[in-house]
PDB file of C-alpha atoms in Angstrom:
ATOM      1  CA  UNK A1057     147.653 115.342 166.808  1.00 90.00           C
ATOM      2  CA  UNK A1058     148.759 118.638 165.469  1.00 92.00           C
ATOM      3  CA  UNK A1059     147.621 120.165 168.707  1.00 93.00           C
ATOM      4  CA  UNK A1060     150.375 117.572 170.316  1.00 95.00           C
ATOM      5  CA  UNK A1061     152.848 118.759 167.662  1.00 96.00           C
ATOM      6  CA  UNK A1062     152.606 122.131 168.414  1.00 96.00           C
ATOM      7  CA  UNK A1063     153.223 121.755 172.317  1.00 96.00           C
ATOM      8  CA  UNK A1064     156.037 119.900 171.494  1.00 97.00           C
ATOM      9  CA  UNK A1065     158.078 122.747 169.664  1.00 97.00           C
ATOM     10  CA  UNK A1066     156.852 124.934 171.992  1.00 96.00           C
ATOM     11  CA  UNK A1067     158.612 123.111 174.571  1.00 97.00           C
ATOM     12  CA  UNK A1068     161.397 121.907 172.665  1.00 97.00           C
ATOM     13  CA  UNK A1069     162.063 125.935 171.716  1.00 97.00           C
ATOM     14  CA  UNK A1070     161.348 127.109 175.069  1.00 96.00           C
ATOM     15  CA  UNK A1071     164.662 127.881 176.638  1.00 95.00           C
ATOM     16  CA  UNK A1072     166.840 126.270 173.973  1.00 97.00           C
ATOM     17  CA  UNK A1073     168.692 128.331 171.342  1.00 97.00           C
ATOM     18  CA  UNK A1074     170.088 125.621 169.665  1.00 98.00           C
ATOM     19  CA  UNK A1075     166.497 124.064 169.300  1.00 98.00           C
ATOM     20  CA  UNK A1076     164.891 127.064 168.242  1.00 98.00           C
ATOM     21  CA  UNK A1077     167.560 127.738 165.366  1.00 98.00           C
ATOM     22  CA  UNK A1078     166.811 123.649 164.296  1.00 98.00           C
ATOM     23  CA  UNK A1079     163.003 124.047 164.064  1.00 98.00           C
ATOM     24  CA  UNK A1080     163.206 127.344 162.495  1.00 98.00           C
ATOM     25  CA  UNK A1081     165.810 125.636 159.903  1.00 98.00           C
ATOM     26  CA  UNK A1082     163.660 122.115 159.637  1.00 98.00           C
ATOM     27  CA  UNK A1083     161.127 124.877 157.681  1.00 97.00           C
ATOM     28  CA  UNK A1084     158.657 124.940 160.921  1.00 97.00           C
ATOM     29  CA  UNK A1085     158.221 128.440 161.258  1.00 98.00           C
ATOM     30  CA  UNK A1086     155.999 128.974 158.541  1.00 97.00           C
ATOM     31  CA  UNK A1087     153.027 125.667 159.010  1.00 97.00           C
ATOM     32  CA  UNK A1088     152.640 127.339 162.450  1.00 97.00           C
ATOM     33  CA  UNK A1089     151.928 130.558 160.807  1.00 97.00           C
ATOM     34  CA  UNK A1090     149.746 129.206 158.827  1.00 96.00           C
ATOM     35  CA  UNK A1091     147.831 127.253 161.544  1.00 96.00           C
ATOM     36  CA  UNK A1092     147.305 130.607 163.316  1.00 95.00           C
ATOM     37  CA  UNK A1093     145.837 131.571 160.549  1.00 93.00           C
ATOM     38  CA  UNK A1094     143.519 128.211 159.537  1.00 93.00           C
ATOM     39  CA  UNK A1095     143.673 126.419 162.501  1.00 92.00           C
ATOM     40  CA  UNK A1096     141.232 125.745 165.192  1.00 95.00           C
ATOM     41  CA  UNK A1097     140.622 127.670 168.129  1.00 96.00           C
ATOM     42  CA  UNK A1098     142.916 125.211 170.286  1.00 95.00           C
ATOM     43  CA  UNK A1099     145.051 125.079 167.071  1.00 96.00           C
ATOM     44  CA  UNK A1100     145.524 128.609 167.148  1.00 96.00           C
ATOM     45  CA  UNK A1101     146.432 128.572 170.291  1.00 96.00           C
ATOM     46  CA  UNK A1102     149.166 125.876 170.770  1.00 96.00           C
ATOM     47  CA  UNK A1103     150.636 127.451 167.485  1.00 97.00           C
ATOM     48  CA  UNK A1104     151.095 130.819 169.232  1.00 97.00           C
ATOM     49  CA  UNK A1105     152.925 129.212 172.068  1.00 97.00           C
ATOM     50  CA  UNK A1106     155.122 127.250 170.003  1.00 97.00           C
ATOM     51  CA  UNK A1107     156.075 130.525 167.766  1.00 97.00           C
ATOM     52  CA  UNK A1108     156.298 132.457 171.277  1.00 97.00           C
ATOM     53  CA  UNK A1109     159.101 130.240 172.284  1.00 97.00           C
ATOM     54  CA  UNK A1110     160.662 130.242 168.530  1.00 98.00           C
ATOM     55  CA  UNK A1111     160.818 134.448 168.967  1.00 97.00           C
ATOM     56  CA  UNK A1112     163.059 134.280 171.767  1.00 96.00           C
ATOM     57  CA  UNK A1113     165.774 133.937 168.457  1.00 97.00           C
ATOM     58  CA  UNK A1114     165.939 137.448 166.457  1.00 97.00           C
ATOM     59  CA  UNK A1115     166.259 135.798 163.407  1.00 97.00           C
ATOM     60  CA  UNK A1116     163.097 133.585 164.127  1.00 97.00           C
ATOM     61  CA  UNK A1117     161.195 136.481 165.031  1.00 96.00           C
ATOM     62  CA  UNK A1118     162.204 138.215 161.420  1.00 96.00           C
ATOM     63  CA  UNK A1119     161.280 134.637 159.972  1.00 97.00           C
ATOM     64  CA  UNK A1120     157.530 134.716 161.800  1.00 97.00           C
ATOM     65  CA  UNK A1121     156.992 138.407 160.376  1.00 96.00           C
ATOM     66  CA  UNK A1122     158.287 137.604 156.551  1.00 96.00           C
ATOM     67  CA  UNK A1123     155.955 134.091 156.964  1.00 97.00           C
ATOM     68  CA  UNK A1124     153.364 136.527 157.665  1.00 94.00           C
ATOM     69  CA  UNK A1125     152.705 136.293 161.619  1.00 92.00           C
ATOM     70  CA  UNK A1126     152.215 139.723 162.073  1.00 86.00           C
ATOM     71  CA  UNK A1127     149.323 141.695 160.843  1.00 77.00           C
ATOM     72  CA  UNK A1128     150.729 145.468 159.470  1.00 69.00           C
TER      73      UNK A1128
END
């Protein structure tokens, strides 16, 4: 199911500002962050995608580095 979830940002972000901005402000940023992190292989996949089309926003893309989605 989470695997499900996480195409469904993905899509829902790709190619829609307004969407990204909503998911980023609905607090989903960071549980995909995390899944990277935790998550299963297939996890860890879908939850890249989704966060690939959140970065097409700056401010998302400052929001995946502070939620810690990028290694130093």
């Amino acid at each position: 199911l989470k695997e499900q979830a996480c195409d469904a940002l993905g899509v829902l972000a790709l190619d829609n500002a307004g969407n990204q901005v909503a998911i980023a402000d609905a607090g989903g940023i960071e549980p995909l962050v995390a899944l990277i992190r935790d998550g299963t292989d297939a996890l860890k996949e879908n939850a890249a995608g989704a966060l690939f089309s959140l970065a097409y926003n700056a401010d998302n893309r400052v929001a995946i580095a502070n939620a810690g989605g990028i290694e130093p």
